[in-house]
Coordinates of C-alpha atoms in Angstrom, one line a residue:
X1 CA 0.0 0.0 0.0
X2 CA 1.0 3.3 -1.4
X3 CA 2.0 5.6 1.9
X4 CA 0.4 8.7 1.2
X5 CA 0.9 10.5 4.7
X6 CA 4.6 10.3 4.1
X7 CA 5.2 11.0 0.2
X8 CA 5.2 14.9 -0.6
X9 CA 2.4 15.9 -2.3
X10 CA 4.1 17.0 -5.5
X11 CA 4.9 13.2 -6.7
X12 CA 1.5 11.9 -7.0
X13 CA -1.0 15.0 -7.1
X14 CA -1.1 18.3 -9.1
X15 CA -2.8 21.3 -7.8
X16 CA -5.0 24.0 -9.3
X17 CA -2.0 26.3 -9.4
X18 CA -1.8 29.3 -11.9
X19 CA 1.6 31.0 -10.5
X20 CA 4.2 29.8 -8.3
X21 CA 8.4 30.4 -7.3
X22 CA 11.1 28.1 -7.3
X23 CA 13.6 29.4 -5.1
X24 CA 17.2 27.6 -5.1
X25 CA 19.1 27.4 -1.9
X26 CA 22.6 27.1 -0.8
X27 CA 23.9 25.9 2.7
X28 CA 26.6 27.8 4.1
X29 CA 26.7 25.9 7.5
X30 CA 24.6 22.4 8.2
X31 CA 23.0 23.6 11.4
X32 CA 21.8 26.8 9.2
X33 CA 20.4 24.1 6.6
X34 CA 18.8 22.3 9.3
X35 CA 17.1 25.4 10.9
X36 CA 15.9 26.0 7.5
X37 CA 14.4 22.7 6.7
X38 CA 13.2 22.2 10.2
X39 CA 11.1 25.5 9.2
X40 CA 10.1 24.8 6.3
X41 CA 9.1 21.4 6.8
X42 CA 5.6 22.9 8.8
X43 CA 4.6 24.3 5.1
X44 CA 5.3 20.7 3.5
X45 CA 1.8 18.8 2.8
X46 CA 2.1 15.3 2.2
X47 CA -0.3 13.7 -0.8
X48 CA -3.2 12.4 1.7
X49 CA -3.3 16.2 3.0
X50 CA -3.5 17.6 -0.1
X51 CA -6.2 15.4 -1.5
X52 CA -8.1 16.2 1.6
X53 CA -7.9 19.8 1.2
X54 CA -6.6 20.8 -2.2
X55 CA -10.3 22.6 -2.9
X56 CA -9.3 25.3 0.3
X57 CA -5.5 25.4 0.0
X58 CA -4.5 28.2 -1.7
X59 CA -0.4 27.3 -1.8
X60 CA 1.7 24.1 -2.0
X61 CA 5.4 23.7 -1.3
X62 CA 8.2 21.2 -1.9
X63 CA 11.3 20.9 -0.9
X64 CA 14.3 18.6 -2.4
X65 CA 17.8 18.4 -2.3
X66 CA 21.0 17.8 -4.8
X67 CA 23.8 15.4 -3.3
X68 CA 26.2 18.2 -2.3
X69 CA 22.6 19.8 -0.3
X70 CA 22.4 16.4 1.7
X71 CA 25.9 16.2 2.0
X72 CA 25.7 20.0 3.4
X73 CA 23.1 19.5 5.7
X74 CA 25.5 16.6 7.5
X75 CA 24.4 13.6 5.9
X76 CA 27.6 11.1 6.5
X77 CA 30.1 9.7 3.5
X78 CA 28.5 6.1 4.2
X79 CA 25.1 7.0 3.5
X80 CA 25.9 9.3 0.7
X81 CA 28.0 7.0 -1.2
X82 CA 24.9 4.6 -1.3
X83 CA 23.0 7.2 -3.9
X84 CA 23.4 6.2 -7.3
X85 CA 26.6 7.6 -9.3
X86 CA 24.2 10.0 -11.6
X87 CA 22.8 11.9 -9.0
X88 CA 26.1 11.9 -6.9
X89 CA 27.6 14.0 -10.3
X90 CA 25.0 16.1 -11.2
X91 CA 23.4 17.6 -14.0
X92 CA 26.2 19.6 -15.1
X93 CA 28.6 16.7 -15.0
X94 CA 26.1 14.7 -17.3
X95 CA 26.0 17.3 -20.2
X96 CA 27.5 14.9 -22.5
X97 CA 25.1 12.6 -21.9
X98 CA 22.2 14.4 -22.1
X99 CA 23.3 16.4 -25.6
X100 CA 23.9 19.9 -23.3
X101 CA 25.9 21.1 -26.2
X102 CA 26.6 24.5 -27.4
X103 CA 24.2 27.4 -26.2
X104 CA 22.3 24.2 -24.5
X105 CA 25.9 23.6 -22.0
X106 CA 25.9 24.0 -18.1
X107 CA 27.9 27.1 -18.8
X108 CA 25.1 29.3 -20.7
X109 CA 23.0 28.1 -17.1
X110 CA 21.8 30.8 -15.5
X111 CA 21.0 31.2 -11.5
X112 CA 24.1 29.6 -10.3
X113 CA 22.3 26.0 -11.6
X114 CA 25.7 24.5 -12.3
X115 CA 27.6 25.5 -9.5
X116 CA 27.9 23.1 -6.8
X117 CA 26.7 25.6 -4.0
X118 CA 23.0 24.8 -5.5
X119 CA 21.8 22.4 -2.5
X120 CA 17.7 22.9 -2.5
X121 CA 15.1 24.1 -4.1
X122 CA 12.1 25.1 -2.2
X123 CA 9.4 25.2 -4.9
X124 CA 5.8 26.7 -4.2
X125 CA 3.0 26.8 -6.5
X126 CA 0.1 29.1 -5.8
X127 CA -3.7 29.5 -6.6
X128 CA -3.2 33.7 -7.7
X129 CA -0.1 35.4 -6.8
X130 CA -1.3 37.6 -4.7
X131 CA -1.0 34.2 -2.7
X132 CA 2.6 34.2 -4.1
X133 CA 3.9 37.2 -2.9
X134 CA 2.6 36.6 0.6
X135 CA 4.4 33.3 1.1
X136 CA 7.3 35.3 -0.9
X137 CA 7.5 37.7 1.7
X138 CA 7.2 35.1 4.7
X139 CA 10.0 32.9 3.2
X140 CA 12.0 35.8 3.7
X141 CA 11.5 36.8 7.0
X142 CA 12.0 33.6 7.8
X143 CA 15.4 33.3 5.7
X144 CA 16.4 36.2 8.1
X145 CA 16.9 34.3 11.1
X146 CA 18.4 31.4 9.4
X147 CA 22.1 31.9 9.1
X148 CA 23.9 30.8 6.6
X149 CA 21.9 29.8 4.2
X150 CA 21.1 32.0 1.1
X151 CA 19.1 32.3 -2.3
X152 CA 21.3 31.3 -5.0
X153 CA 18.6 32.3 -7.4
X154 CA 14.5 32.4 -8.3
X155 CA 12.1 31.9 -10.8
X156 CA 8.7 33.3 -11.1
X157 CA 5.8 31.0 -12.4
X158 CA 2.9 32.3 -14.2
X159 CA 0.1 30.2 -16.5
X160 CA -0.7 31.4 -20.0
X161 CA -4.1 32.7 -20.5
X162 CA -7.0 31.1 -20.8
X163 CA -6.8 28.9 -17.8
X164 CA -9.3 26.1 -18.1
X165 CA -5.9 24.1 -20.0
X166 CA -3.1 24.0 -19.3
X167 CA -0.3 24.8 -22.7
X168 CA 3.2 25.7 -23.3
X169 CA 4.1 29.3 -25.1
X170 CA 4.2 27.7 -28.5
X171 CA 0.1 27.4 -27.4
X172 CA 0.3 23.4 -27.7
X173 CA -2.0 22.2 -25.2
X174 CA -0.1 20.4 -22.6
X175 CA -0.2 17.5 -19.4
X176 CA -2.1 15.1 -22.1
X177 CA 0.0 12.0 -21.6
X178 CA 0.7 11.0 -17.4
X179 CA 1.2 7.6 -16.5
X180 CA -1.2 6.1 -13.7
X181 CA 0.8 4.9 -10.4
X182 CA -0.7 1.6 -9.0
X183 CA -2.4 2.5 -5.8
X184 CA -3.7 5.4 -6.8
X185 CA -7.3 5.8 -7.3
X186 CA -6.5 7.6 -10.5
X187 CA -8.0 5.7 -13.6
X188 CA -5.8 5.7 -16.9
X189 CA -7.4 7.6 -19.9
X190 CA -8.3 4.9 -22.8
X191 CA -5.0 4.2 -24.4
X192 CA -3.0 5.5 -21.8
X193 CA -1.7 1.7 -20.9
X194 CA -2.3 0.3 -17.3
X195 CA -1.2 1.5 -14.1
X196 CA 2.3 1.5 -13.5
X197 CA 4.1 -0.2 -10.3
X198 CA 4.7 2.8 -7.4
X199 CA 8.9 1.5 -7.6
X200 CA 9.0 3.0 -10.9
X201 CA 9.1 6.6 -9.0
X202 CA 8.3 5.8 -5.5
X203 CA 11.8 4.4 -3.8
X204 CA 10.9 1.5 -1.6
X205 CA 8.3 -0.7 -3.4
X206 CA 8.4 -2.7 -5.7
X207 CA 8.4 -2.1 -9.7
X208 CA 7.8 -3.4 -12.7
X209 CA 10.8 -5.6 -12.4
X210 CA 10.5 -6.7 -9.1
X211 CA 11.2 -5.9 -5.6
X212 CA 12.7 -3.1 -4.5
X213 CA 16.9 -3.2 -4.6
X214 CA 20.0 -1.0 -4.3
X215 CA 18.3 1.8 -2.5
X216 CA 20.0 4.6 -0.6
X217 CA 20.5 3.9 3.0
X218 CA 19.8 4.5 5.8
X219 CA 15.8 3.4 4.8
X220 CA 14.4 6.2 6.8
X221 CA 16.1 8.2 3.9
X222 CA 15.0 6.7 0.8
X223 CA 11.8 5.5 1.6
X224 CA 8.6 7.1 -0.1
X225 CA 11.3 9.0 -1.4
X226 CA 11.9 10.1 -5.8
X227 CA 14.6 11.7 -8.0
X228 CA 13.9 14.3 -10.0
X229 CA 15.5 16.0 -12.9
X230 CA 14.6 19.8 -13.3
X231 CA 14.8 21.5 -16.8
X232 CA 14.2 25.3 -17.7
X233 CA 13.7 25.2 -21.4
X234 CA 13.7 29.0 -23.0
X235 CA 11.2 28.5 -25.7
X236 CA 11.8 31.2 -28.8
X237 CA 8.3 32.0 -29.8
X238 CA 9.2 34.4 -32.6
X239 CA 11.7 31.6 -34.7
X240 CA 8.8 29.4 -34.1
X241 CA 6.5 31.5 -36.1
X242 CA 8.7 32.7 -38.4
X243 CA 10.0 29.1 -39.0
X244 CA 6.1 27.9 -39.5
X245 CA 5.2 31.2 -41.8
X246 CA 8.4 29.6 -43.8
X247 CA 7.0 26.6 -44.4
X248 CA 3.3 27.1 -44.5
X249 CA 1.4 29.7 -47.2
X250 CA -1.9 29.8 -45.4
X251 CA -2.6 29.3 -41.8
X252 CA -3.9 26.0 -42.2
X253 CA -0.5 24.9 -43.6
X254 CA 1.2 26.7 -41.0
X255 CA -0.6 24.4 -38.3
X256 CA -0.5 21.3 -39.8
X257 CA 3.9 21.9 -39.7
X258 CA 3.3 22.7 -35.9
X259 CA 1.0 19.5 -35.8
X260 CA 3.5 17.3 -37.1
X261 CA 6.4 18.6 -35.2
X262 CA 4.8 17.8 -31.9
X263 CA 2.6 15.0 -33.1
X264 CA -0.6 16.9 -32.0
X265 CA -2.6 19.7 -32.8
X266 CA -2.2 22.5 -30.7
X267 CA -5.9 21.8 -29.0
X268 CA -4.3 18.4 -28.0
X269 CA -6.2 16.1 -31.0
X270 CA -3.6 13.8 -32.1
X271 CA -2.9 13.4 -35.5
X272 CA -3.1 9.8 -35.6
X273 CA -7.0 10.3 -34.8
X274 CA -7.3 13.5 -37.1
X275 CA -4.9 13.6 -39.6
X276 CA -5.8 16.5 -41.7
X277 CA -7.3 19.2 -39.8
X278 CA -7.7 20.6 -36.3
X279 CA -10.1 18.8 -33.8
X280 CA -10.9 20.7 -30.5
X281 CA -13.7 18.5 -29.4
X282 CA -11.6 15.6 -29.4
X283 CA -8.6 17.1 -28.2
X284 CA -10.6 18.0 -25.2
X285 CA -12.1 14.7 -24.8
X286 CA -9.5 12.7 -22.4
X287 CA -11.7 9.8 -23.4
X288 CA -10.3 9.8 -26.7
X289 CA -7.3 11.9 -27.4
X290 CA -4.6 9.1 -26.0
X291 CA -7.1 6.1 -27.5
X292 CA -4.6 5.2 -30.2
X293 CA -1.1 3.1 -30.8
X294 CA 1.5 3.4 -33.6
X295 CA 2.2 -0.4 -34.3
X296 CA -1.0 -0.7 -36.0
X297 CA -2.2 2.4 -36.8
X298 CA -0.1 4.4 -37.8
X299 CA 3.2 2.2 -38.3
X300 CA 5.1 4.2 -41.0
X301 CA 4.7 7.8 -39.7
X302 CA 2.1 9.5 -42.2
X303 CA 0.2 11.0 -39.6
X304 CA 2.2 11.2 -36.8
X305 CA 5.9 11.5 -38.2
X306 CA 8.6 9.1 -36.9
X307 CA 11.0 11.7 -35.3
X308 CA 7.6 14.3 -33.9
X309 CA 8.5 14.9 -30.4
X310 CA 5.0 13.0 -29.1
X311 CA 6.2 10.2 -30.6
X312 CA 9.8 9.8 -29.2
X313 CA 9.0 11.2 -25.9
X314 CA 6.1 8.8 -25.3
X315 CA 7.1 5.8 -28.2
X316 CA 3.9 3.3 -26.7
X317 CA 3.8 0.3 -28.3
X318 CA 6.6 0.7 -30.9
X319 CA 9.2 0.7 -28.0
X320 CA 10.9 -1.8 -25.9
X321 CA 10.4 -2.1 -21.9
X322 CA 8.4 1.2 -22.7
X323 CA 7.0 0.9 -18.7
X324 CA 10.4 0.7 -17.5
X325 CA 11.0 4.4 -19.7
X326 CA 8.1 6.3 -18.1
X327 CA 8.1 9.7 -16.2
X328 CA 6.2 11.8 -14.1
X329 CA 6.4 15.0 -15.4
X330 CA 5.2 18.3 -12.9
X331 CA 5.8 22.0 -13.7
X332 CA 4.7 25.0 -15.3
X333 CA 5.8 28.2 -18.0
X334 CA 7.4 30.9 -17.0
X335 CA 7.1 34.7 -18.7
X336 CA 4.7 36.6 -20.1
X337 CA 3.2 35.2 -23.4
X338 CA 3.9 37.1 -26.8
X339 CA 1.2 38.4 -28.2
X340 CA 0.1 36.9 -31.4
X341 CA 1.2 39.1 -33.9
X342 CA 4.0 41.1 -32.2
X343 CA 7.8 40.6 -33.2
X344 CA 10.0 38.3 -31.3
X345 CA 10.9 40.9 -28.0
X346 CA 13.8 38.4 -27.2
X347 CA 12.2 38.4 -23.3
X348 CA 12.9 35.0 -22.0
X349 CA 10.0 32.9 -21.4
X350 CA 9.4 29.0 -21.5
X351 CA 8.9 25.8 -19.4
X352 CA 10.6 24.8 -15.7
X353 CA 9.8 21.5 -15.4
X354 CA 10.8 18.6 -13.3
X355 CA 10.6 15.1 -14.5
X356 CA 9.9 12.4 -11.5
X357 CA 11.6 9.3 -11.8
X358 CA 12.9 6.2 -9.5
X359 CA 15.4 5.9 -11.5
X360 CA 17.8 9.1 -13.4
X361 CA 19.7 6.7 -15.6
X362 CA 17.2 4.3 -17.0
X363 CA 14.3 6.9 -16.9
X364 CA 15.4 10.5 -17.5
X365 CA 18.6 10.1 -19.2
X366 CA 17.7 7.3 -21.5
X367 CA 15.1 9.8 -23.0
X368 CA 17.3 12.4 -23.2
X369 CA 20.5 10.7 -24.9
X370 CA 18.0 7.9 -27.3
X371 CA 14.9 9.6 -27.4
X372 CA 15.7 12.8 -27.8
X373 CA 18.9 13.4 -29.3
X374 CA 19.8 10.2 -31.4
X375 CA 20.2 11.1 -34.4
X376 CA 19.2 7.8 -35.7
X377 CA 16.3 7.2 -33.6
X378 CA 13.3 5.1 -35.8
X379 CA 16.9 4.6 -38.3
X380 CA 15.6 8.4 -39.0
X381 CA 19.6 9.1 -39.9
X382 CA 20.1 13.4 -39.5
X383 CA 17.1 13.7 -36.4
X384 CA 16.8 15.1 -33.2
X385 CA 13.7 15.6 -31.2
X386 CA 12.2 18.8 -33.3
X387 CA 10.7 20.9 -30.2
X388 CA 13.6 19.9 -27.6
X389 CA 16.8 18.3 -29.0
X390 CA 19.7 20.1 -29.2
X391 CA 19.6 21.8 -32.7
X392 CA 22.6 23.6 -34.6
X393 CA 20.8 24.3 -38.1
X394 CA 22.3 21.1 -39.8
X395 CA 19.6 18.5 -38.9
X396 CA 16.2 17.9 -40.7
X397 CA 12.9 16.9 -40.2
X398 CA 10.7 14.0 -42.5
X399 CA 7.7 14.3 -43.1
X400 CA 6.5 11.2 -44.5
X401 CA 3.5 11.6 -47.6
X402 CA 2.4 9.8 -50.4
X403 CA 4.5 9.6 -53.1
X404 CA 7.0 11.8 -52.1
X405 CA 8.1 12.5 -48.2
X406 CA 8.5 16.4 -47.3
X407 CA 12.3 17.2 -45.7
X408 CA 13.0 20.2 -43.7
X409 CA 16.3 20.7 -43.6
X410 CA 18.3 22.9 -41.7
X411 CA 16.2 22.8 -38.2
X412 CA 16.2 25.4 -36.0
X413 CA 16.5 25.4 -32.1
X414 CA 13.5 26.1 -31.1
X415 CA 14.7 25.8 -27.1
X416 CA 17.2 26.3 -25.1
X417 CA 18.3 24.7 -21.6
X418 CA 18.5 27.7 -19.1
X419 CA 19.2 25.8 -16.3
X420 CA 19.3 22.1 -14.7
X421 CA 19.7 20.1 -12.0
X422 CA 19.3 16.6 -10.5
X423 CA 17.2 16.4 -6.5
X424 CA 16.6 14.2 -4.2
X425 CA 12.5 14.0 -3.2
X426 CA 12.6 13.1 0.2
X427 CA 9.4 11.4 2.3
X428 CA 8.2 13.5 5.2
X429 CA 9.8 11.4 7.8
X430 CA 13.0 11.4 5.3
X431 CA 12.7 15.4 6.0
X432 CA 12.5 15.3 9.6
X433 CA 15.5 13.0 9.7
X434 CA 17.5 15.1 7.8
X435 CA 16.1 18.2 9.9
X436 CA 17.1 16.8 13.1
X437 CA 20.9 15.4 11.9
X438 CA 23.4 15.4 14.8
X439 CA 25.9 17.2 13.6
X440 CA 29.2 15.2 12.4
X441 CA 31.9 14.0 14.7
X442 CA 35.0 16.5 13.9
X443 CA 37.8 13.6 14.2
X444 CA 40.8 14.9 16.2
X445 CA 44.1 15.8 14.7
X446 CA 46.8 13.2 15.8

């Protein structure tokens, strides 16, 4: 059984939030860390809570940690050296791996991401942010009596208009595609594939290869516990346009390029299910917009293309051990939207999003470095992923058609990675372990 009064909330609910702040932290002294945390930790709502009162709460918060955090808040060498090698590097250290190359590399980050005085991230989402500015304000008086620790950096959240669904600034409608956790009451959408086991992102039970193994120690730590992987991705809304009024004559053209980038319309109807014009109704039908596969109905890409980004992110049943491969992903855009018909302002808005895994190796970095940026992915030859891979202007896109397949070539970037990081998702008695650390034994000089 799934234990919902110790798993923070973030892992297996999402809340009505419209704004929010992600504020990363570093430790200068482990009893300042732990005066933090121990603060903190009263704000911290497990899962049960918030699905007893998410209809009244008006503000959530998180709170996770890198290796170097835990290792600053006094965590001892034995226990640290039982996290997996991944996390114990870091994000930076794993740019080659993950194709963070050229304007996408650790040292373009901004907010000190990939130094290794990052050790937390408190993260907040709000219902308005006139609720964000309060708990703004109160974070900071409280930082005042907490010496030595400080704010490294912060990001502001902020939905895009309208807010009955949730998209990204290219307007693709977005959170489409979640896997179900088993032990949930949640009910996959038709075609969404059957609840998952809770070990693939909840450390301590078992997953879809068995029971649980090789878990940090002590258990107190890892238990009900999660990795994830944050990303900031800029998104640049102007060469977006400009690349779709390039390749499209009429608006309808223009959005049937955007559709087969992504693999969706931007109302969320995929184009396996419509594959010649724009579907609202069924893109707002979560009884029917994930009700397909590829394998049989769509095999060689003429809907959907082979290289879209829907289609490597989320592969379904064209992919090997694809339940081993799935991710919770939790988040939300950042920056105010550009209008539709103004110039690119070169303001920097996009996505900070954190992708929830048990596993940062065989989940999150196997997307990244084979779903995302091989270049041979579905034997495609010159692809990356067309929305997030890392792009330098000589790959292409294919567009399969009858008799002759379209190729873009020359593919723009269309993101960029602002910042990264890998964190530790601790349970709530994890949290009060680490909050009440006895300090380490300082061993004498001979």
């Amino acid at each position: 059984m799934l234990e919902f009064d110790d798993i923070q909330h973030i892992l297996l609910t999402r809340t009505p939030a419209l704004t929010g702040r992600y504020e990363f932290m570093s430790f200068r002294s482990a009893s300042g860390g732990r005066t933090w945390l121990s603060g903190i930790l009263k704000t911290i709502q497990s899962a049960a809570e918030v699905l007893a009162s998410v209809d009244e709460d008006k503000r959530w918060v998180t709170v996770a940690f890198t290796w170097n955090g835990l290792k600053g808040l006094g965590v001892d060498e034995t226990s640290l050296a039982t996290f997996p090698e991944e996390f114990k590097q870091g994000m930076p250290a794993r740019a080659d791996v993950l194709g963070d190359i050229g304007a996408n590399h650790p040292d373009n980050w901004v907010g000190g991401l990939a130094s290794p005085d990052l050790h937390a991230i408190a993260i907040l989402f709000a219902r308005d942010e006139d609720e964000r500015e309060r708990c703004n304000m109160e974070h900071q008086r409280f930082l005042a009596d907490c010496e030595g620790v400080d704010v490294l950096s912060s990001l502001d959240l902020l939905a895009i208009p309208p807010f009955d669904t949730a998209h990204d600034h290219f307007g693709y409608r977005d959170r489409l595609s979640q896997p179900v956790i088993e032990g949930t009451d949640d009910v996959p959408t038709p075609g969404s594939g059957p609840p998952l086991k809770a070990g693939e992102f909840v450390l301590g039970y078992s997953d879809e290869d068995g029971p649980p193994a090789n878990l940090p120690q002590p258990e107190i730590l890892s238990r009900n516990g999660s990795y994830m992987a944050y990303r900031r991705l800029q998104e640049h809304v102007g060469k977006f346009r400009d690349f779709l009024r390039q390749h499209g004559d009429t608006s309808e053209e223009r959005e049937l390029v955007a559709a087969k980038l992504m693999g969706r319309w931007r109302s969320g109807a995929p184009l396996v299910l419509a594959p010649d014009k724009e579907d609202p109704a069924l893109g707002a039908d979560l009884q029917r917009n994930n009700n397909f596969n590829y394998k049989e109905m769509d095999p060689h890409g003429y809907a959907v293309p082979l290289g879209s980004h829907m289609r490597r992110m989320n592969p379904r049943d064209t992919a090997a051990n694809i339940n081993r491969r799935r991710m919770i992903r939790r988040g939300a855009t950042y920056g105010l939207p550009l209008p539709e018909d103004a110039p690119d302002d070169g303001a920097d808005r996009g996505i900070a999003a954190f992708i929830i895994c048990a596993s940062l190796i065989r989940q999150f970095e196997f997307a990244q470095n084979v779903w995302t940026n091989d270049r041979n992915f579905h034997e495609l030859g010159n692809e990356r992923d067309p929305i997030i891979g890392a792009h330098d202007g000589t790959l292409e896109f294919k567009i399969p058609k009858r008799p002759i397949r379209k190729t873009i070539t020359g593919l723009p970037a269309f993101t960029t990675v602002r910042g990264g990081a890998y964190f530790f998702l601790p349970g709530i008695k994890a949290l009060r372990y680490l909050a009440t650390l006895d300090p380490p034994l300082k061993r004498e000089q001979p």
